[in-house]
PDB file of C-alpha atoms (C1' of nucleotides) in Angstrom:
ATOM      1  CA  MET Z  21       1.810   7.900  26.494  1.00  0.00           C
ATOM      2  CA  PRO Z  22       3.153  10.053  23.662  1.00  0.00           C
ATOM      3  CA  THR Z  23       6.754   9.064  24.323  1.00  0.00           C
ATOM      4  CA  ARG Z  24       6.103   5.471  23.491  1.00  0.00           C
ATOM      5  CA  SER Z  25       4.113   6.096  20.360  1.00  0.00           C
ATOM      6  CA  ALA Z  26       6.678   8.558  19.063  1.00  0.00           C
ATOM      7  CA  ALA Z  27       9.391   5.982  19.477  1.00  0.00           C
ATOM      8  CA  GLN Z  28       7.208   3.400  17.841  1.00  0.00           C
ATOM      9  CA  ARG Z  29       6.470   5.633  14.908  1.00  0.00           C
ATOM     10  CA  ARG Z  30      10.164   6.230  14.405  1.00  0.00           C
ATOM     11  CA  GLN Z  31      10.743   2.536  14.524  1.00  0.00           C
ATOM     12  CA  LEU Z  32       8.113   1.953  11.881  1.00  0.00           C
ATOM     13  CA  GLU Z  33       9.539   4.658   9.680  1.00  0.00           C
ATOM     14  CA  ARG Z  34      12.935   3.114   9.980  1.00  0.00           C
ATOM     15  CA  GLU Z  35      11.637  -0.302   9.054  1.00  0.00           C
ATOM     16  CA  ALA Z  36       9.756   1.061   6.081  1.00  0.00           C
ATOM     17  CA  PHE Z  37      12.834   2.883   4.933  1.00  0.00           C
ATOM     18  CA  ASP Z  38      14.996  -0.174   5.367  1.00  0.00           C
ATOM     19  CA  ALA Z  39      12.520  -2.193   3.367  1.00  0.00           C
ATOM     20  CA  TYR Z  40      12.629   0.440   0.670  1.00  0.00           C
ATOM     21  CA  LEU Z  41      16.392   0.295   0.627  1.00  0.00           C
ATOM     22  CA  ALA Z  42      16.315  -3.473   0.499  1.00  0.00           C
ATOM     23  CA  GLU Z  43      14.334  -3.166  -2.728  1.00  0.00           C
ATOM     24  CA  CYS Z  44      16.508  -0.549  -4.364  1.00  0.00           C
ATOM     25  CA  PRO Z  45      18.756  -2.187  -6.945  1.00  0.00           C
ATOM     26  CA  SER Z  46      21.433   0.450  -6.651  1.00  0.00           C
ATOM     27  CA  ARG Z  47      21.578  -0.067  -2.960  1.00  0.00           C
ATOM     28  CA  LYS Z  48      21.895  -3.799  -3.377  1.00  0.00           C
ATOM     29  CA  LEU Z  49      24.751  -3.342  -5.761  1.00  0.00           C
ATOM     30  CA  LEU Z  50      26.459  -0.932  -3.409  1.00  0.00           C
ATOM     31  CA  ASP Z  51      26.083  -3.367  -0.586  1.00  0.00           C
ATOM     32  CA  ARG Z  52      27.772  -6.000  -2.718  1.00  0.00           C
ATOM     33  CA  ILE Z  53      30.732  -4.102  -3.977  1.00  0.00           C
ATOM     34  CA  SER Z  54      31.309  -2.284  -0.745  1.00  0.00           C
ATOM     35  CA  ASP Z  55      32.195  -5.584   0.810  1.00  0.00           C
ATOM     36  CA  LYS Z  56      35.802  -5.153   1.727  1.00  0.00           C
ATOM     37  CA  TRP Z  57      37.105  -7.822  -0.640  1.00  0.00           C
ATOM     38  CA  VAL Z  58      34.595  -8.007  -3.452  1.00  0.00           C
ATOM     39  CA  THR Z  59      36.160  -5.493  -5.794  1.00  0.00           C
ATOM     40  CA  LEU Z  60      39.615  -6.784  -5.082  1.00  0.00           C
ATOM     41  CA  VAL Z  61      38.617 -10.307  -5.958  1.00  0.00           C
ATOM     42  CA  ILE Z  62      36.854  -9.156  -9.102  1.00  0.00           C
ATOM     43  CA  CYS Z  63      39.861  -7.183 -10.193  1.00  0.00           C
ATOM     44  CA  ALA Z  64      42.138 -10.091  -9.410  1.00  0.00           C
ATOM     45  CA  LEU Z  65      40.006 -12.210 -11.712  1.00  0.00           C
ATOM     46  CA  ALA Z  66      39.861  -9.539 -14.401  1.00  0.00           C
ATOM     47  CA  ASP Z  67      42.679 -10.980 -16.457  1.00  0.00           C
ATOM     48  CA  GLY Z  68      41.698 -14.594 -16.248  1.00  0.00           C
ATOM     49  CA  PRO Z  69      40.701 -17.489 -14.020  1.00  0.00           C
ATOM     50  CA  ARG Z  70      42.633 -18.228 -10.873  1.00  0.00           C
ATOM     51  CA  ARG Z  71      42.854 -20.992  -8.362  1.00  0.00           C
ATOM     52  CA  PHE Z  72      41.811 -20.484  -4.799  1.00  0.00           C
ATOM     53  CA  SER Z  73      45.373 -20.477  -3.504  1.00  0.00           C
ATOM     54  CA  GLU Z  74      46.479 -18.087  -6.218  1.00  0.00           C
ATOM     55  CA  LEU Z  75      43.858 -15.637  -5.080  1.00  0.00           C
ATOM     56  CA  ALA Z  76      44.886 -16.091  -1.492  1.00  0.00           C
ATOM     57  CA  ARG Z  77      48.487 -15.339  -2.389  1.00  0.00           C
ATOM     58  CA  HIS Z  78      47.579 -12.451  -4.641  1.00  0.00           C
ATOM     59  CA  LEU Z  79      45.435 -10.755  -2.012  1.00  0.00           C
ATOM     60  CA  ALA Z  80      47.997 -11.112   0.706  1.00  0.00           C
ATOM     61  CA  GLY Z  81      45.866  -9.435   3.316  1.00  0.00           C
ATOM     62  CA  VAL Z  82      42.733 -11.495   3.104  1.00  0.00           C
ATOM     63  CA  SER Z  83      42.040 -14.191   5.614  1.00  0.00           C
ATOM     64  CA  GLN Z  84      41.187 -17.552   4.153  1.00  0.00           C
ATOM     65  CA  LYS Z  85      37.778 -17.323   5.732  1.00  0.00           C
ATOM     66  CA  MET Z  86      36.868 -14.027   4.129  1.00  0.00           C
ATOM     67  CA  LEU Z  87      38.142 -15.165   0.775  1.00  0.00           C
ATOM     68  CA  THR Z  88      35.905 -18.201   0.853  1.00  0.00           C
ATOM     69  CA  GLN Z  89      32.982 -16.156   2.043  1.00  0.00           C
ATOM     70  CA  THR Z  90      33.476 -13.521  -0.634  1.00  0.00           C
ATOM     71  CA  LEU Z  91      33.784 -16.103  -3.380  1.00  0.00           C
ATOM     72  CA  ARG Z  92      30.629 -17.841  -2.181  1.00  0.00           C
ATOM     73  CA  THR Z  93      28.513 -14.746  -2.366  1.00  0.00           C
ATOM     74  CA  LEU Z  94      29.988 -13.783  -5.714  1.00  0.00           C
ATOM     75  CA  GLU Z  95      29.185 -17.225  -7.002  1.00  0.00           C
ATOM     76  CA  ARG Z  96      25.687 -16.998  -5.608  1.00  0.00           C
ATOM     77  CA  ASP Z  97      25.248 -13.636  -7.310  1.00  0.00           C
ATOM     78  CA  GLY Z  98      26.271 -15.176 -10.586  1.00  0.00           C
ATOM     79  CA  LEU Z  99      29.291 -12.925 -10.886  1.00  0.00           C
ATOM     80  CA  VAL Z 100      31.936 -15.619 -10.747  1.00  0.00           C
ATOM     81  CA  THR Z 101      31.931 -19.258 -11.758  1.00  0.00           C
ATOM     82  CA  ARG Z 102      33.481 -22.022  -9.744  1.00  0.00           C
ATOM     83  CA  THR Z 103      34.824 -25.133 -11.408  1.00  0.00           C
ATOM     84  CA  VAL Z 104      36.102 -28.074  -9.420  1.00  0.00           C
ATOM     85  CA  THR Z 105      38.593 -30.457 -10.953  1.00  0.00           C
ATOM     86  CA  ALA Z 106      38.539 -33.676  -8.973  1.00  0.00           C
ATOM     87  CA  SER Z 107      42.212 -34.494  -9.210  1.00  0.00           C
ATOM     88  CA  VAL Z 108      44.205 -35.856  -6.302  1.00  0.00           C
ATOM     89  CA  PRO Z 109      44.699 -32.646  -4.457  1.00  0.00           C
ATOM     90  CA  VAL Z 110      41.444 -31.030  -5.453  1.00  0.00           C
ATOM     91  CA  ARG Z 111      41.732 -28.074  -7.766  1.00  0.00           C
ATOM     92  CA  VAL Z 112      39.214 -25.256  -7.863  1.00  0.00           C
ATOM     93  CA  ASP Z 113      39.239 -22.456 -10.379  1.00  0.00           C
ATOM     94  CA  TYR Z 114      37.336 -19.239 -10.162  1.00  0.00           C
ATOM     95  CA  ALA Z 115      36.558 -16.999 -13.106  1.00  0.00           C
ATOM     96  CA  LEU Z 116      34.421 -14.010 -13.891  1.00  0.00           C
ATOM     97  CA  SER Z 117      31.112 -14.764 -15.527  1.00  0.00           C
ATOM     98  CA  GLU Z 118      29.847 -12.538 -18.302  1.00  0.00           C
ATOM     99  CA  LEU Z 119      27.824 -10.682 -15.728  1.00  0.00           C
ATOM    100  CA  GLY Z 120      30.901 -10.293 -13.593  1.00  0.00           C
ATOM    101  CA  GLU Z 121      32.864  -8.924 -16.513  1.00  0.00           C
ATOM    102  CA  SER Z 122      30.197  -6.368 -17.216  1.00  0.00           C
ATOM    103  CA  LEU Z 123      30.725  -5.113 -13.690  1.00  0.00           C
ATOM    104  CA  LEU Z 124      34.255  -4.172 -14.611  1.00  0.00           C
ATOM    105  CA  THR Z 125      32.889  -1.183 -16.502  1.00  0.00           C
ATOM    106  CA  PRO Z 126      31.298   0.731 -13.618  1.00  0.00           C
ATOM    107  CA  ILE Z 127      34.190  -0.304 -11.423  1.00  0.00           C
ATOM    108  CA  HIS Z 128      36.492   1.192 -13.990  1.00  0.00           C
ATOM    109  CA  HIS Z 129      34.550   4.454 -13.925  1.00  0.00           C
ATOM    110  CA  MET Z 130      34.944   4.585 -10.202  1.00  0.00           C
ATOM    111  CA  LYS Z 131      38.633   3.972 -10.527  1.00  0.00           C
ATOM    112  CA  GLU Z 132      38.967   6.826 -12.968  1.00  0.00           C
ATOM    113  CA  TRP Z 133      37.145   9.236 -10.742  1.00  0.00           C
ATOM    114  CA  ALA Z 134      39.277   8.124  -7.826  1.00  0.00           C
ATOM    115  CA  GLU Z 135      42.519   8.645  -9.653  1.00  0.00           C
ATOM    116  CA  ALA Z 136      41.393  11.987 -10.996  1.00  0.00           C
ATOM    117  CA  HIS Z 137      39.980  13.471  -7.821  1.00  0.00           C
ATOM    118  CA  MET Z 138      41.231  11.766  -4.706  1.00  0.00           C
ATOM    119  CA  ALA Z 139      44.200  14.098  -4.492  1.00  0.00           C
ATOM    120  CA  GLU Z 140      41.750  16.954  -4.247  1.00  0.00           C
ATOM    121  CA  VAL Z 141      39.905  15.140  -1.506  1.00  0.00           C
ATOM    122  CA  ALA Z 142      43.161  14.697   0.353  1.00  0.00           C
ATOM    123  CA  ARG Z 143      43.839  18.430   0.080  1.00  0.00           C
ATOM    124  CA  ALA Z 144      40.367  19.204   1.362  1.00  0.00           C
ATOM    125  CA  GLN Z 145      40.954  16.959   4.338  1.00  0.00           C
ATOM    126  CA  GLN Z 146      44.211  18.662   5.124  1.00  0.00           C
ATOM    127  CA  GLY Z 147      42.592  22.051   4.987  1.00  0.00           C
ATOM    128  CA  TYR Z 148      39.758  20.910   7.179  1.00  0.00           C
ATOM    129  CA  ASP Z 149      42.089  19.392   9.743  1.00  0.00           C
ATOM    130  CA  GLU Z 150      44.236  22.477   9.942  1.00  0.00           C
ATOM    131  CA  GLN Z 151      41.126  24.534  10.534  1.00  0.00           C
ATOM    132  CA  SER Z 152      40.146  22.294  13.415  1.00  0.00           C
ATOM    133  CA  ALA Z 153      43.636  22.405  14.845  1.00  0.00           C
ATOM    134  CA  THR Z 154      43.576  26.171  15.219  1.00  0.00           C
ATOM    135  CA  ALA Z 155      40.342  26.000  17.177  1.00  0.00           C
TER     136      ALA Z 155
ATOM    137  CA  MET F   3      59.879 -21.910  16.882  1.00  0.00           C
ATOM    138  CA  PRO F   4      58.574 -21.953  13.324  1.00  0.00           C
ATOM    139  CA  THR F   5      54.969 -21.541  14.425  1.00  0.00           C
ATOM    140  CA  ARG F   6      55.595 -18.145  15.818  1.00  0.00           C
ATOM    141  CA  SER F   7      57.578 -16.800  12.928  1.00  0.00           C
ATOM    142  CA  ALA F   8      55.035 -18.036  10.430  1.00  0.00           C
ATOM    143  CA  ALA F   9      52.314 -16.195  12.273  1.00  0.00           C
ATOM    144  CA  GLN F  10      54.519 -13.151  12.446  1.00  0.00           C
ATOM    145  CA  ARG F  11      55.238 -13.260   8.748  1.00  0.00           C
ATOM    146  CA  ARG F  12      51.537 -13.434   7.997  1.00  0.00           C
ATOM    147  CA  GLN F  13      50.957 -10.493  10.242  1.00  0.00           C
ATOM    148  CA  LEU F  14      53.609  -8.479   8.438  1.00  0.00           C
ATOM    149  CA  GLU F  15      52.192  -9.401   5.061  1.00  0.00           C
ATOM    150  CA  ARG F  16      48.777  -8.310   6.193  1.00  0.00           C
ATOM    151  CA  GLU F  17      50.067  -4.995   7.462  1.00  0.00           C
ATOM    152  CA  ALA F  18      51.962  -4.366   4.246  1.00  0.00           C
ATOM    153  CA  PHE F  19      48.869  -5.168   2.255  1.00  0.00           C
ATOM    154  CA  ASP F  20      46.717  -2.940   4.406  1.00  0.00           C
ATOM    155  CA  ALA F  21      49.201  -0.142   3.961  1.00  0.00           C
ATOM    156  CA  TYR F  22      49.092  -0.684   0.235  1.00  0.00           C
ATOM    157  CA  LEU F  23      45.312  -0.523   0.303  1.00  0.00           C
ATOM    158  CA  ALA F  24      45.412   2.582   2.422  1.00  0.00           C
ATOM    159  CA  GLU F  25      47.387   4.238  -0.372  1.00  0.00           C
ATOM    160  CA  CYS F  26      45.205   3.104  -3.226  1.00  0.00           C
ATOM    161  CA  PRO F  27      42.948   5.953  -4.344  1.00  0.00           C
ATOM    162  CA  SER F  28      40.276   3.627  -5.658  1.00  0.00           C
ATOM    163  CA  ARG F  29      40.142   1.882  -2.361  1.00  0.00           C
ATOM    164  CA  LYS F  30      39.834   5.151  -0.510  1.00  0.00           C
ATOM    165  CA  LEU F  31      36.950   6.169  -2.692  1.00  0.00           C
ATOM    166  CA  LEU F  32      35.264   2.835  -2.203  1.00  0.00           C
ATOM    167  CA  ASP F  33      35.655   3.141   1.515  1.00  0.00           C
ATOM    168  CA  ARG F  34      33.957   6.500   1.329  1.00  0.00           C
ATOM    169  CA  ILE F  35      30.985   5.718  -0.796  1.00  0.00           C
ATOM    170  CA  SER F  36      30.434   2.333   0.754  1.00  0.00           C
ATOM    171  CA  ASP F  37      29.560   4.093   3.953  1.00  0.00           C
ATOM    172  CA  LYS F  38      25.956   3.169   4.476  1.00  0.00           C
ATOM    173  CA  TRP F  39      24.634   6.695   4.110  1.00  0.00           C
ATOM    174  CA  VAL F  40      27.113   8.532   1.947  1.00  0.00           C
ATOM    175  CA  THR F  41      25.549   7.887  -1.433  1.00  0.00           C
ATOM    176  CA  LEU F  42      22.088   8.495  -0.084  1.00  0.00           C
ATOM    177  CA  VAL F  43      23.076  11.863   1.283  1.00  0.00           C
ATOM    178  CA  ILE F  44      24.828  12.803  -1.931  1.00  0.00           C
ATOM    179  CA  CYS F  45      21.809  11.839  -3.978  1.00  0.00           C
ATOM    180  CA  ALA F  46      19.526  13.717  -1.609  1.00  0.00           C
ATOM    181  CA  LEU F  47      21.637  16.794  -2.220  1.00  0.00           C
ATOM    182  CA  ALA F  48      21.797  16.226  -5.961  1.00  0.00           C
ATOM    183  CA  ASP F  49      18.973  18.601  -6.790  1.00  0.00           C
ATOM    184  CA  GLY F  50      19.937  21.398  -4.472  1.00  0.00           C
ATOM    185  CA  PRO F  51      20.930  22.411  -0.939  1.00  0.00           C
ATOM    186  CA  ARG F  52      18.997  21.142   2.007  1.00  0.00           C
ATOM    187  CA  ARG F  53      18.765  21.871   5.669  1.00  0.00           C
ATOM    188  CA  PHE F  54      19.813  19.364   8.250  1.00  0.00           C
ATOM    189  CA  SER F  55      16.283  18.585   9.291  1.00  0.00           C
ATOM    190  CA  GLU F  56      15.156  18.240   5.688  1.00  0.00           C
ATOM    191  CA  LEU F  57      17.803  15.616   5.155  1.00  0.00           C
ATOM    192  CA  ALA F  58      16.784  13.863   8.320  1.00  0.00           C
ATOM    193  CA  ARG F  59      13.193  13.763   7.148  1.00  0.00           C
ATOM    194  CA  HIS F  60      14.090  12.783   3.618  1.00  0.00           C
ATOM    195  CA  LEU F  61      16.254   9.877   4.734  1.00  0.00           C
ATOM    196  CA  ALA F  62      13.720   8.568   7.154  1.00  0.00           C
ATOM    197  CA  GLY F  63      15.871   5.660   8.269  1.00  0.00           C
ATOM    198  CA  VAL F  64      19.002   7.476   9.324  1.00  0.00           C
ATOM    199  CA  SER F  65      19.724   8.181  12.944  1.00  0.00           C
ATOM    200  CA  GLN F  66      20.612  11.727  13.787  1.00  0.00           C
ATOM    201  CA  LYS F  67      24.030  10.588  14.855  1.00  0.00           C
ATOM    202  CA  MET F  68      24.878   8.895  11.596  1.00  0.00           C
ATOM    203  CA  LEU F  69      23.571  11.808   9.581  1.00  0.00           C
ATOM    204  CA  THR F  70      25.803  14.218  11.438  1.00  0.00           C
ATOM    205  CA  GLN F  71      28.741  11.877  11.167  1.00  0.00           C
ATOM    206  CA  THR F  72      28.224  11.344   7.459  1.00  0.00           C
ATOM    207  CA  LEU F  73      27.892  15.040   6.771  1.00  0.00           C
ATOM    208  CA  ARG F  74      31.038  15.748   8.764  1.00  0.00           C
ATOM    209  CA  THR F  75      33.177  13.365   6.783  1.00  0.00           C
ATOM    210  CA  LEU F  76      31.682  14.579   3.517  1.00  0.00           C
ATOM    211  CA  GLU F  77      32.472  18.118   4.517  1.00  0.00           C
ATOM    212  CA  ARG F  78      35.977  17.117   5.494  1.00  0.00           C
ATOM    213  CA  ASP F  79      36.421  15.407   2.142  1.00  0.00           C
ATOM    214  CA  GLY F  80      35.377  18.598   0.426  1.00  0.00           C
ATOM    215  CA  LEU F  81      32.355  16.935  -1.143  1.00  0.00           C
ATOM    216  CA  VAL F  82      29.712  19.016   0.574  1.00  0.00           C
ATOM    217  CA  THR F  83      29.686  22.541   1.928  1.00  0.00           C
ATOM    218  CA  ARG F  84      28.117  23.570   5.191  1.00  0.00           C
ATOM    219  CA  THR F  85      26.727  27.045   5.719  1.00  0.00           C
ATOM    220  CA  VAL F  86      25.429  28.201   9.064  1.00  0.00           C
ATOM    221  CA  THR F  87      22.872  30.991   9.274  1.00  0.00           C
ATOM    222  CA  ALA F  88      22.925  32.388  12.779  1.00  0.00           C
ATOM    223  CA  SER F  89      19.236  33.094  13.120  1.00  0.00           C
ATOM    224  CA  VAL F  90      17.338  32.402  16.292  1.00  0.00           C
ATOM    225  CA  PRO F  91      16.872  28.744  15.839  1.00  0.00           C
ATOM    226  CA  VAL F  92      20.121  28.112  14.013  1.00  0.00           C
ATOM    227  CA  ARG F  93      19.813  27.155  10.399  1.00  0.00           C
ATOM    228  CA  VAL F  94      22.357  24.980   8.649  1.00  0.00           C
ATOM    229  CA  ASP F  95      22.348  24.248   4.949  1.00  0.00           C
ATOM    230  CA  TYR F  96      24.289  21.556   3.193  1.00  0.00           C
ATOM    231  CA  ALA F  97      25.057  21.504  -0.508  1.00  0.00           C
ATOM    232  CA  LEU F  98      27.211  19.576  -2.911  1.00  0.00           C
ATOM    233  CA  SER F  99      30.506  21.160  -3.793  1.00  0.00           C
ATOM    234  CA  GLU F 100      31.776  20.978  -7.360  1.00  0.00           C
ATOM    235  CA  LEU F 101      33.813  17.970  -6.383  1.00  0.00           C
ATOM    236  CA  GLY F 102      30.741  16.417  -4.881  1.00  0.00           C
ATOM    237  CA  GLU F 103      28.771  17.002  -8.035  1.00  0.00           C
ATOM    238  CA  SER F 104      31.444  15.369 -10.126  1.00  0.00           C
ATOM    239  CA  LEU F 105      30.935  12.284  -8.018  1.00  0.00           C
ATOM    240  CA  LEU F 106      27.401  12.041  -9.306  1.00  0.00           C
ATOM    241  CA  THR F 107      28.766  10.757 -12.594  1.00  0.00           C
ATOM    242  CA  PRO F 108      30.364   7.519 -11.403  1.00  0.00           C
ATOM    243  CA  ILE F 109      27.474   7.044  -9.008  1.00  0.00           C
ATOM    244  CA  HIS F 110      25.154   7.352 -11.958  1.00  0.00           C
ATOM    245  CA  HIS F 111      27.100   4.695 -13.845  1.00  0.00           C
ATOM    246  CA  MET F 112      26.722   2.388 -10.907  1.00  0.00           C
ATOM    247  CA  LYS F 113      23.031   3.066 -10.782  1.00  0.00           C
ATOM    248  CA  GLU F 114      22.669   2.204 -14.452  1.00  0.00           C
ATOM    249  CA  TRP F 115      24.505  -1.054 -14.072  1.00  0.00           C
ATOM    250  CA  ALA F 116      22.403  -1.871 -11.064  1.00  0.00           C
ATOM    251  CA  GLU F 117      19.133  -1.214 -12.814  1.00  0.00           C
ATOM    252  CA  ALA F 118      20.243  -3.124 -15.884  1.00  0.00           C
ATOM    253  CA  HIS F 119      21.672  -6.189 -14.201  1.00  0.00           C
ATOM    254  CA  MET F 120      20.432  -6.646 -10.666  1.00  0.00           C
ATOM    255  CA  ALA F 121      17.461  -8.647 -11.865  1.00  0.00           C
ATOM    256  CA  GLU F 122      19.879 -11.109 -13.355  1.00  0.00           C
ATOM    257  CA  VAL F 123      21.745 -11.262 -10.087  1.00  0.00           C
ATOM    258  CA  ALA F 124      18.498 -11.992  -8.317  1.00  0.00           C
ATOM    259  CA  ARG F 125      17.812 -14.843 -10.733  1.00  0.00           C
ATOM    260  CA  ALA F 126      21.283 -16.236 -10.172  1.00  0.00           C
ATOM    261  CA  GLN F 127      20.706 -16.174  -6.439  1.00  0.00           C
ATOM    262  CA  GLN F 128      17.440 -17.997  -6.789  1.00  0.00           C
ATOM    263  CA  GLY F 129      19.035 -20.669  -8.945  1.00  0.00           C
ATOM    264  CA  TYR F 130      21.887 -21.053  -6.499  1.00  0.00           C
ATOM    265  CA  ASP F 131      19.574 -21.324  -3.528  1.00  0.00           C
ATOM    266  CA  GLU F 132      17.407 -23.935  -5.200  1.00  0.00           C
ATOM    267  CA  GLN F 133      20.496 -25.961  -5.953  1.00  0.00           C
ATOM    268  CA  SER F 134      21.506 -25.868  -2.322  1.00  0.00           C
ATOM    269  CA  ALA F 135      18.018 -26.793  -1.221  1.00  0.00           C
ATOM    270  CA  THR F 136      18.063 -30.054  -3.170  1.00  0.00           C
ATOM    271  CA  ALA F 137      21.292 -31.093  -1.506  1.00  0.00           C
TER     272      ALA F 137
ATOM    273  C1'  DC E  22      17.048  23.665  15.409  1.00  0.00           C
ATOM    274  C1'  DC E  23      21.604  21.626  15.228  1.00  0.00           C
ATOM    275  C1'  DG E  24      24.828  18.878  17.170  1.00  0.00           C
ATOM    276  C1'  DA E  25      28.060  16.521  20.904  1.00  0.00           C
ATOM    277  C1'  DA E  26      28.556  12.861  24.302  1.00  0.00           C
ATOM    278  C1'  DT E  27      27.478   8.678  26.392  1.00  0.00           C
ATOM    279  C1'  DC E  28      25.990   4.065  26.453  1.00  0.00           C
ATOM    280  C1'  DC E  29      24.915  -0.493  24.569  1.00  0.00           C
ATOM    281  C1'  DT E  30      24.325  -4.159  21.275  1.00  0.00           C
ATOM    282  C1'  DA E  31      24.761  -6.636  16.860  1.00  0.00           C
ATOM    283  C1'  DT E  32      27.713  -7.562  13.387  1.00  0.00           C
ATOM    284  C1'  DG E  33      32.137  -8.219  10.883  1.00  0.00           C
ATOM    285  C1'  DA E  34      36.254 -10.261  10.536  1.00  0.00           C
ATOM    286  C1'  DG E  35      40.642 -12.603  12.062  1.00  0.00           C
ATOM    287  C1'  DA E  36      42.962 -16.788  14.384  1.00  0.00           C
ATOM    288  C1'  DT E  37      42.845 -21.415  15.016  1.00  0.00           C
ATOM    289  C1'  DA E  38      41.980 -26.079  14.358  1.00  0.00           C
ATOM    290  C1'  DC E  39      39.607 -29.815  11.940  1.00  0.00           C
ATOM    291  C1'  DT E  40      37.509 -32.499   7.580  1.00  0.00           C
ATOM    292  C1'  DG E  41      37.384 -34.563   2.724  1.00  0.00           C
TER     293       DG E  41
ATOM    294  C1'  DC M  24      44.442 -28.037  -1.603  1.00  0.00           C
ATOM    295  C1'  DA M  25      39.963 -26.332  -0.547  1.00  0.00           C
ATOM    296  C1'  DG M  26      36.635 -25.632   2.782  1.00  0.00           C
ATOM    297  C1'  DT M  27      34.082 -25.609   7.465  1.00  0.00           C
ATOM    298  C1'  DA M  28      33.391 -24.587  12.402  1.00  0.00           C
ATOM    299  C1'  DT M  29      34.249 -22.265  16.630  1.00  0.00           C
ATOM    300  C1'  DC M  30      36.005 -18.638  19.403  1.00  0.00           C
ATOM    301  C1'  DT M  31      37.054 -13.976  20.234  1.00  0.00           C
ATOM    302  C1'  DC M  32      37.427  -9.080  19.793  1.00  0.00           C
ATOM    303  C1'  DA M  33      36.954  -4.630  17.619  1.00  0.00           C
ATOM    304  C1'  DT M  34      33.780  -1.521  15.717  1.00  0.00           C
ATOM    305  C1'  DA M  35      29.689   0.377  13.510  1.00  0.00           C
ATOM    306  C1'  DG M  36      25.645   2.072  14.473  1.00  0.00           C
ATOM    307  C1'  DG M  37      21.230   3.091  17.094  1.00  0.00           C
ATOM    308  C1'  DA M  38      18.855   5.132  21.373  1.00  0.00           C
ATOM    309  C1'  DT M  39      19.093   8.509  24.497  1.00  0.00           C
ATOM    310  C1'  DT M  40      20.285  12.560  26.756  1.00  0.00           C
ATOM    311  C1'  DC M  41      22.350  17.082  27.231  1.00  0.00           C
ATOM    312  C1'  DG M  42      24.239  21.745  25.399  1.00  0.00           C
ATOM    313  C1'  DG M  43      24.327  26.172  22.561  1.00  0.00           C
TER     314       DG M  43
END
DNA sequence: CCGAATCCTATGAGATACTG
DNA sequence: CAGTATCTCATAGGATTCGG
């Protein structure tokens, strides 16, 4: 049954490739920062520590669930630190770790490219769409 | 009915924030390159044009659908060019545009950060997980 | 060989309500 | 105030099949 084995082979290839990707450091990093909120949180923490509720207010669009989730993974990755002050209403501050701060550099590069070239991308899109429209 | 209006206000805030994000060039770029396959395709094209099937073979894990989809958006964004040679079995070549090549720079920065620091991230994760385990 | 269309499932993410 | 748990729904993405 060649059909079956072909499908199986594909499956194996896919798994091998996925495993390869799972090992690739660049890919891991991309997976992290491509999380919808990760870069926003990091940038929000760029100029100093913030409390949970401050972050929530600052990133008006984030749901409380996603904010928590994002902060957890960032903490786990060692990119942000979490300090709990056991006062009466608990107070929790988040801050960038050194590692987290070092991430600001590549993020900054991205930002520069974006600001320099995204207009061109927008033009390209427009051109492309007009092409399609005439079809 | 304060419940309703509070929910409505949140909704409005979210929409405003989303609109703001939709305008932000950095965010747009992030949305692009965070696409699971975008960076892989760009890197695969870094050292020269390739045919569709070459790409498919090179990126063993990608489904044909996602490859097509990715290439379409990249073409629309003006990052890759698509040239069709109308031979008997059609031949289609993809290549990086100038704009696409300029993207290699920030991607390269990301790669460097990843290779320099992801080990540290991995260590942080391990530490974090061991902490949780003792709880 | 290249790609479009259809179908189906797993995941992501918001709303809500509850705990310490 | 900070965080967790549950429900629900939209969508991303893979398999498959058909067309040029």
